[in-house]
Amino acid sequence: MQTLIINIKELLQTRETSVLKVSGSEMAILPTITNAFLLLENDTIADFGPMDECPKLDADKIVDASGRIVLPTWCDSHTHIVYAGNREQEFVDRINGLTYEEIANRGGGILNSAKKLNETSEDEIYEQSKKRLEEVISKGTGAVEIKSGYGLTVEGELKMLRVIKKLAANYPVTIKSTFLGAHAFPLAYKENHAAYIDLIINEMLPKIAEEKLADYIDAFLETGYFSVTETERIMEAGKKYGLRAKIHVNQFTTINGISACVKHNALSVDHLEIVTEEDIEVLKNSETIAVALPSCSYFISIPYTPARKMLEAGLPLALASDFNPGTTPSGNMNFVVATACIKMKMTPEEAINAATINGAYAMGLSATHGSITIGKKANLIITKPLNSFYEIPYCFASNLIEQVIIDGKKFA
Ligand code: NIG
Ligand code: FE
């Protein structure tokens, strides 16, 4: 099946040869072709270029994209889409003056979601989660990482990971699964952290590996959650099962976590609302990418990741949604890109690079996703008629998407 998209006003993120990621000043350059064509062969990008080089062929389907922008779908490398119920009461509690930390200390937060998750059946969790997945795909996400971490029991964590596996089997988007047993200490282990980490390492990980339920391992490295030493134990254990680390770190405080993650060759360090000069130094010359989550900063009113400082230091940066019931009940990547521009002073070019090719890198998917490159997945956003692609972040609350194409087919 051949689909030929013609008269594209501007085709974004066109790369003849694929790159793994873009860093520092390279992020300001977003390669594009104006008045372009794009040829899809089944689920793969087969050709692209300026309209005057458009091949004369009898394609099965021709789409006229006059006035429209076409870009690769968003690569959302950090989400917690699988959860049970909601936490809207905590939202109101925060409006009334409580902080995220105070709510967590009262038994709310992650433990609140864990209670709900463990009380809900796998089928029901699947039903709730698939609606969120469908929503994010319709808003332009074509590859997504989903974490466990609201089970915090052997059964609960396995249940979440099985739901992720089922979503991956039933939906055309690419899903990467991350085991986040080290998200918080259950109350029963409050005074005995080592015993919970033993449970993760000796009970959860072997079962997860046996059922091939995870691609990556995560921990919440933060004051009051998992210490550097505890997170190092988790990263080492994950490595034995081939699970590379993607770590929540520097959300509220900095406790030298980033250097531990780099030492263990983590694929990504996520959040980084608080970043020191030392953190930036250790990230240089590493293969670890920083992932910023601006809609989390927006929703719980915490600082934004200092993107400018990091790009000026030559670092790569990815953007992701962090979709979860506590700190970011939204997986809208258009909003993420807009907020990165508005609040983190990233240019539209930088933000789009961060949410496509660099997001792909943060999930180990650069070879197949994140750019318009021959041989990559035919995953595309076709916008409504626009003046320019700057309107994508400029109209920050509008849905400017006309069609989302996943694997060469329109996602209904
Ligand atoms: O990425 N910071 C840790 N984990 C999530 C929030 C978890 C929750 O509050 O449910 C985050 O923000
Ligand atoms: Fe998160």
Coordinates of C-alpha atoms and ligand atoms in Angstrom, one line a residue:
M1 CA 0.0 0.0 0.0
Q2 CA 1.5 3.3 -1.1
T3 CA 0.4 6.7 0.2
L4 CA 1.7 9.8 -1.4
I5 CA 1.3 13.1 0.5
I6 CA 1.7 16.0 -1.8
N7 CA 1.9 19.8 -1.7
I8 CA 3.0 19.8 2.0
K9 CA 3.5 23.5 3.0
E10 CA 6.5 22.5 5.2
L11 CA 7.8 19.0 6.1
L12 CA 9.6 19.2 9.4
Q13 CA 12.5 17.2 10.9
T14 CA 13.7 15.9 7.5
R15 CA 17.0 14.0 7.9
E16 CA 18.6 12.2 5.0
T17 CA 20.7 10.1 7.4
S18 CA 19.4 9.4 10.8
V19 CA 21.0 10.9 13.9
L20 CA 20.9 9.4 17.4
K21 CA 20.1 12.8 19.0
V22 CA 20.9 16.5 18.7
S23 CA 22.8 18.4 21.3
G24 CA 23.4 22.0 22.4
S25 CA 23.5 24.5 19.5
E26 CA 22.5 21.8 17.0
M27 CA 19.1 21.8 18.6
A28 CA 18.4 25.2 17.1
I29 CA 18.4 23.7 13.7
L30 CA 15.3 21.9 12.6
P31 CA 15.8 20.7 9.0
T32 CA 12.7 21.3 6.9
I33 CA 11.5 21.2 3.2
T34 CA 9.0 23.7 2.0
N35 CA 6.5 22.6 -0.7
A36 CA 7.3 18.9 -0.1
F37 CA 6.1 15.4 -0.9
L38 CA 6.3 12.4 1.3
L39 CA 5.8 8.8 0.1
L40 CA 4.8 6.0 2.5
E41 CA 5.1 2.3 1.7
N42 CA 2.9 0.4 4.1
D43 CA 4.2 1.4 7.6
T44 CA 7.5 2.9 6.4
I45 CA 8.7 6.2 5.0
A46 CA 9.8 5.4 1.5
D47 CA 10.8 8.8 0.0
F48 CA 10.5 12.5 0.5
G49 CA 11.7 15.7 -1.0
P50 CA 10.6 19.0 -2.8
M51 CA 7.5 18.8 -4.9
D52 CA 9.4 19.4 -8.1
E53 CA 11.1 16.0 -7.5
C54 CA 7.9 14.2 -6.7
P55 CA 7.8 10.8 -8.4
K56 CA 5.1 10.3 -11.0
L57 CA 3.5 7.1 -9.6
D58 CA 0.1 5.5 -9.3
A59 CA -0.1 5.5 -5.5
D60 CA -3.0 3.7 -3.8
K61 CA -3.8 6.9 -1.9
I62 CA -3.0 10.5 -2.5
V63 CA -3.3 13.1 0.3
D64 CA -3.2 16.8 -0.7
A65 CA -1.6 18.6 2.3
S66 CA -1.8 22.1 0.8
G67 CA -1.3 24.7 3.5
R68 CA -0.5 22.1 6.1
I69 CA 2.6 21.2 8.1
V70 CA 3.7 17.6 8.4
L71 CA 6.0 16.4 11.1
P72 CA 7.0 13.1 12.8
T73 CA 4.7 12.1 15.7
W74 CA 5.8 13.0 19.2
C75 CA 8.1 10.6 21.1
D76 CA 7.0 10.8 24.7
S77 CA 9.7 9.1 26.6
H78 CA 8.3 9.4 30.2
T79 CA 4.8 8.6 31.2
H80 CA 2.8 6.8 33.9
I81 CA -0.3 6.3 31.8
V82 CA -1.3 3.0 33.5
Y83 CA -3.0 3.9 36.8
A84 CA -6.3 3.4 38.7
G85 CA -8.7 6.2 39.6
N86 CA -7.5 9.7 40.0
R87 CA -6.2 12.2 42.6
E88 CA -8.3 15.3 42.0
Q89 CA -8.7 15.9 45.8
E90 CA -4.9 16.4 46.1
F91 CA -5.2 19.0 43.3
V92 CA -7.7 20.9 45.4
D93 CA -5.6 20.4 48.5
R94 CA -2.7 22.0 46.7
I95 CA -4.9 25.0 45.6
N96 CA -5.7 25.3 49.3
G97 CA -2.0 25.6 50.2
L98 CA -0.6 22.1 50.8
T99 CA 2.6 21.2 49.0
Y100 CA 3.2 17.9 47.0
E101 CA 5.5 16.9 49.9
E102 CA 2.9 17.6 52.6
I103 CA 0.3 15.7 50.8
A104 CA 2.6 12.7 50.4
N105 CA 3.5 12.8 54.1
R106 CA -0.2 12.5 54.9
G107 CA -0.4 9.2 53.0
G108 CA -1.4 10.8 49.7
G109 CA 0.7 11.0 46.6
I110 CA 2.2 7.8 45.2
L111 CA 0.9 5.7 48.1
N112 CA -2.6 6.9 47.4
S113 CA -2.4 5.7 43.8
A114 CA -0.8 2.4 44.9
K115 CA -3.8 1.7 47.2
K116 CA -6.2 2.3 44.4
L117 CA -4.1 0.3 41.9
N118 CA -4.0 -2.7 44.2
E119 CA -7.8 -2.6 44.8
T120 CA -8.5 -2.5 41.1
S121 CA -8.7 -5.5 38.7
E122 CA -6.2 -5.8 35.8
D123 CA -9.1 -5.6 33.3
E124 CA -10.4 -2.4 34.9
I125 CA -7.0 -0.8 34.9
Y126 CA -6.6 -1.7 31.2
E127 CA -9.9 -0.1 30.4
Q128 CA -9.0 3.1 32.2
S129 CA -5.5 3.2 30.8
K130 CA -6.5 2.5 27.2
K131 CA -8.6 5.7 27.1
R132 CA -5.6 7.7 28.1
L133 CA -3.5 6.0 25.5
E134 CA -6.0 6.7 22.8
E135 CA -6.2 10.3 23.8
V136 CA -2.5 10.8 23.6
I137 CA -2.2 9.1 20.2
S138 CA -5.0 11.4 18.9
K139 CA -3.0 14.3 20.1
G140 CA 0.0 13.2 18.1
T141 CA 2.1 10.8 20.2
G142 CA 3.4 7.9 18.1
A143 CA 5.9 6.3 20.5
V144 CA 5.5 6.3 24.3
E145 CA 7.3 4.9 27.4
I146 CA 5.0 3.7 30.2
K147 CA 6.2 3.0 33.7
S148 CA 4.9 0.8 36.5
G149 CA 5.4 2.1 40.0
Y150 CA 1.9 2.3 41.5
G151 CA 1.9 -1.4 42.5
L152 CA 4.7 -1.4 45.0
T153 CA 3.8 -5.1 45.7
V154 CA 4.9 -8.1 43.6
E155 CA 1.4 -8.6 42.3
G156 CA 0.7 -4.9 41.8
E157 CA 3.8 -4.3 39.8
L158 CA 3.3 -7.4 37.6
K159 CA -0.3 -6.3 37.1
M160 CA 0.8 -2.9 35.8
L161 CA 3.4 -4.3 33.5
R162 CA 1.0 -6.8 32.1
V163 CA -1.4 -4.0 31.3
I164 CA 1.4 -2.1 29.5
K165 CA 2.2 -5.3 27.5
K166 CA -1.4 -5.7 26.5
L167 CA -1.6 -2.0 25.4
A168 CA 1.5 -2.6 23.3
A169 CA -0.1 -5.6 21.7
N170 CA -3.4 -3.9 21.0
Y171 CA -2.3 -0.5 19.7
P172 CA -0.2 0.4 16.7
V173 CA 2.1 2.9 18.6
T174 CA 5.5 1.7 19.8
I175 CA 5.5 1.3 23.6
K176 CA 8.5 0.9 25.8
S177 CA 7.9 -0.5 29.3
T178 CA 9.8 0.6 32.4
F179 CA 9.8 -1.1 35.8
L180 CA 9.5 1.5 38.6
G181 CA 9.1 -0.7 41.7
A182 CA 11.4 1.8 43.4
H183 CA 8.8 4.7 43.2
A184 CA 8.1 5.0 46.9
F185 CA 8.5 2.9 50.0
P186 CA 5.3 1.2 51.0
L187 CA 4.2 2.1 54.6
A188 CA 5.1 -1.4 55.9
Y189 CA 8.8 -0.8 54.8
K190 CA 9.0 2.8 56.0
E191 CA 11.5 1.8 58.7
N192 CA 13.1 -1.0 56.7
H193 CA 14.2 0.2 53.3
A194 CA 16.6 -2.6 52.7
A195 CA 13.8 -5.2 52.9
Y196 CA 11.8 -3.4 50.2
I197 CA 14.8 -3.2 47.9
D198 CA 15.4 -6.9 48.6
L199 CA 11.8 -7.5 47.5
I200 CA 12.4 -5.5 44.3
I201 CA 15.6 -7.3 43.5
N202 CA 14.8 -10.8 44.6
E203 CA 11.1 -11.2 44.0
M204 CA 9.9 -8.6 41.4
L205 CA 12.9 -8.4 39.0
P206 CA 13.2 -12.2 38.3
K207 CA 9.5 -12.5 37.5
I208 CA 9.5 -9.4 35.3
A209 CA 12.5 -10.7 33.5
E210 CA 11.0 -14.2 33.1
E211 CA 7.8 -12.7 31.5
K212 CA 9.9 -10.2 29.5
L213 CA 7.7 -7.4 30.9
A214 CA 10.2 -4.5 31.0
D215 CA 12.7 -2.7 28.7
Y216 CA 14.1 -0.3 31.3
I217 CA 14.4 0.2 35.1
D218 CA 13.6 3.4 37.0
A219 CA 13.8 4.7 40.6
F220 CA 12.7 7.9 42.3
L221 CA 16.1 9.2 43.4
E222 CA 15.0 12.0 45.8
T223 CA 15.2 13.2 49.4
G224 CA 12.6 11.2 51.3
Y225 CA 12.4 8.5 48.5
F226 CA 15.4 6.5 47.2
S227 CA 18.9 7.6 48.2
V228 CA 21.9 7.5 45.9
T229 CA 23.1 4.2 47.4
E230 CA 19.6 2.6 47.2
T231 CA 19.2 3.7 43.6
E232 CA 22.6 2.3 42.7
R233 CA 21.5 -1.1 44.1
I234 CA 18.5 -0.9 41.8
M235 CA 20.5 0.2 38.8
E236 CA 23.0 -2.6 39.3
A237 CA 20.3 -5.2 39.7
G238 CA 18.5 -4.0 36.6
K239 CA 21.7 -4.3 34.6
K240 CA 22.0 -8.0 35.4
Y241 CA 18.7 -8.5 33.6
G242 CA 19.6 -6.2 30.7
L243 CA 17.5 -3.3 31.9
R244 CA 19.2 0.0 31.4
A245 CA 18.3 2.8 33.9
K246 CA 16.0 5.8 33.3
I247 CA 15.9 7.6 36.6
H248 CA 13.6 10.2 38.2
V249 CA 16.1 12.6 39.7
N250 CA 16.6 16.2 40.9
Q251 CA 12.9 17.0 40.9
F252 CA 12.9 18.8 44.3
T253 CA 16.5 18.5 45.6
T254 CA 19.9 17.7 44.3
I255 CA 21.8 15.0 46.2
N256 CA 24.5 14.0 43.7
G257 CA 22.1 11.6 42.0
I258 CA 22.9 12.6 38.4
S259 CA 26.6 11.6 38.7
A260 CA 25.5 8.1 40.1
C261 CA 23.2 7.7 37.1
V262 CA 25.9 8.7 34.6
K263 CA 28.3 6.3 36.4
H264 CA 25.8 3.5 35.7
N265 CA 25.4 4.7 32.1
A266 CA 21.7 5.5 32.5
L267 CA 19.9 6.1 29.2
S268 CA 18.1 9.1 30.7
V269 CA 17.9 11.3 33.8
D270 CA 14.4 12.8 34.1
H271 CA 12.9 15.9 35.8
L272 CA 16.0 18.0 36.6
E273 CA 14.0 21.0 37.8
I274 CA 17.0 21.6 40.1
V275 CA 20.3 21.5 38.3
T276 CA 23.8 22.4 39.6
E277 CA 27.0 23.2 37.6
E278 CA 28.4 19.9 38.8
D279 CA 25.4 18.1 37.3
I280 CA 25.9 19.8 34.0
E281 CA 29.6 18.9 34.0
V282 CA 28.9 15.2 34.6
L283 CA 26.3 15.0 31.9
K284 CA 28.9 16.4 29.3
N285 CA 30.6 13.5 27.4
S286 CA 28.1 11.0 28.7
E287 CA 25.5 9.0 26.8
T288 CA 22.9 9.9 29.3
I289 CA 20.2 12.3 28.0
A290 CA 18.3 14.8 30.3
V291 CA 14.5 14.7 30.0
A292 CA 12.6 17.8 31.0
L293 CA 8.9 17.5 32.0
P294 CA 7.5 21.1 31.8
S295 CA 3.8 20.2 32.3
C296 CA 4.8 18.7 35.7
S297 CA 6.4 22.0 36.7
Y298 CA 3.3 23.8 35.5
F299 CA 0.8 21.6 37.3
I300 CA 2.5 21.5 40.7
S301 CA 4.2 24.9 40.5
I302 CA 7.8 24.0 40.8
P303 CA 10.8 25.4 38.9
Y304 CA 11.2 24.5 35.2
T305 CA 14.3 22.6 34.0
P306 CA 16.9 25.3 33.1
A307 CA 17.0 24.4 29.4
R308 CA 19.0 27.4 28.3
K309 CA 21.8 26.7 30.7
M310 CA 21.9 23.1 29.6
L311 CA 21.9 23.8 25.9
E312 CA 24.5 26.5 26.3
A313 CA 26.7 23.8 27.9
G314 CA 26.3 21.7 24.8
L315 CA 23.9 19.1 26.3
P316 CA 21.1 17.3 24.5
L317 CA 17.6 17.7 26.0
A318 CA 14.4 15.7 25.5
L319 CA 10.9 16.8 26.4
A320 CA 8.3 14.4 27.7
S321 CA 4.8 14.6 29.3
D322 CA 5.2 12.7 32.6
F323 CA 1.4 11.9 32.3
N324 CA 0.5 10.6 35.8
P325 CA -2.4 11.1 38.3
G326 CA -0.4 13.2 40.8
T327 CA 1.9 15.7 39.1
T328 CA 0.8 15.8 35.5
P329 CA -2.7 14.5 34.6
S330 CA -2.1 15.2 30.9
G331 CA -0.2 13.6 28.1
N332 CA -0.6 16.5 25.6
M333 CA 2.7 16.9 23.9
N334 CA 1.6 20.0 22.1
F335 CA 1.2 21.6 25.5
V336 CA 4.6 20.3 26.5
V337 CA 6.3 21.8 23.5
A338 CA 4.5 25.1 24.0
T339 CA 5.3 25.2 27.7
A340 CA 9.0 24.5 26.9
C341 CA 8.9 27.5 24.6
I342 CA 7.0 29.8 26.9
K343 CA 8.5 28.9 30.2
M344 CA 11.9 27.4 29.4
K345 CA 12.7 29.8 26.6
M346 CA 13.4 27.0 24.1
T347 CA 12.8 28.1 20.5
P348 CA 10.1 26.1 18.5
E349 CA 13.0 24.4 16.6
E350 CA 14.7 23.3 19.8
A351 CA 11.4 22.2 21.4
I352 CA 10.4 20.1 18.4
N353 CA 13.8 18.5 18.2
A354 CA 13.5 17.7 21.9
A355 CA 10.1 16.1 21.5
T356 CA 10.9 14.1 18.5
I357 CA 14.4 12.8 17.8
N358 CA 15.7 13.4 21.3
G359 CA 12.5 11.8 22.8
A360 CA 13.2 8.8 20.6
Y361 CA 16.8 8.6 21.9
A362 CA 15.5 8.6 25.5
M363 CA 13.6 5.4 24.6
G364 CA 16.3 3.8 22.5
L365 CA 14.2 4.4 19.4
S366 CA 16.3 6.8 17.3
A367 CA 16.8 4.2 14.6
T368 CA 13.1 3.9 13.9
H369 CA 11.3 7.1 15.2
G370 CA 11.7 10.8 15.6
S371 CA 12.5 12.0 12.2
I372 CA 11.4 12.0 8.5
T373 CA 14.1 9.6 7.2
I374 CA 13.7 6.8 4.6
G375 CA 13.2 3.5 6.4
K376 CA 11.7 5.0 9.6
K377 CA 8.2 4.4 10.8
A378 CA 5.5 6.2 8.9
N379 CA 4.2 8.0 12.0
L380 CA 3.1 11.5 11.2
I381 CA 1.2 14.5 12.3
I382 CA -0.7 16.4 9.6
T383 CA -1.8 19.8 10.9
K384 CA -4.7 22.0 10.0
P385 CA -3.8 24.8 7.6
L386 CA -1.2 27.0 9.4
N387 CA 0.7 30.2 8.7
S388 CA 3.9 28.5 9.9
F389 CA 5.0 25.7 12.3
Y390 CA 5.6 28.4 14.9
E391 CA 1.8 28.3 15.4
I392 CA 2.1 24.9 17.0
P393 CA 3.5 26.3 20.3
Y394 CA 2.1 29.8 19.8
C395 CA -1.5 28.6 19.8
F396 CA -0.7 26.7 23.0
A397 CA -4.2 25.5 23.9
S398 CA -5.5 24.8 20.5
N399 CA -5.6 21.4 18.8
L400 CA -4.1 22.2 15.5
I401 CA -3.9 18.5 14.4
E402 CA -6.0 17.4 11.5
Q403 CA -4.7 13.8 11.2
V404 CA -2.4 11.4 13.0
I405 CA -0.9 8.7 10.9
I406 CA 0.5 5.6 12.7
D407 CA 2.2 2.9 10.7
G408 CA 1.1 4.5 7.5
K409 CA -2.6 4.5 8.5
K410 CA -4.9 7.2 9.8
F411 CA -5.5 6.7 13.6
A412 CA -9.2 7.1 14.1
Ligands
NIG1 O1 7.3 11.9 37.8 N1 8.2 12.1 40.9 C1 7.9 10.9 40.9 N2 6.9 10.4 40.1 C2 5.9 11.1 39.4 C3 4.8 11.5 40.3 C4 4.2 10.4 41.0 C5 2.9 10.7 41.6 O2 2.7 11.8 42.3 O3 2.0 9.9 41.4 C6 6.5 12.2 38.6 O4 6.2 13.4 38.9
FE2 FE 7.5 10.6 36.3

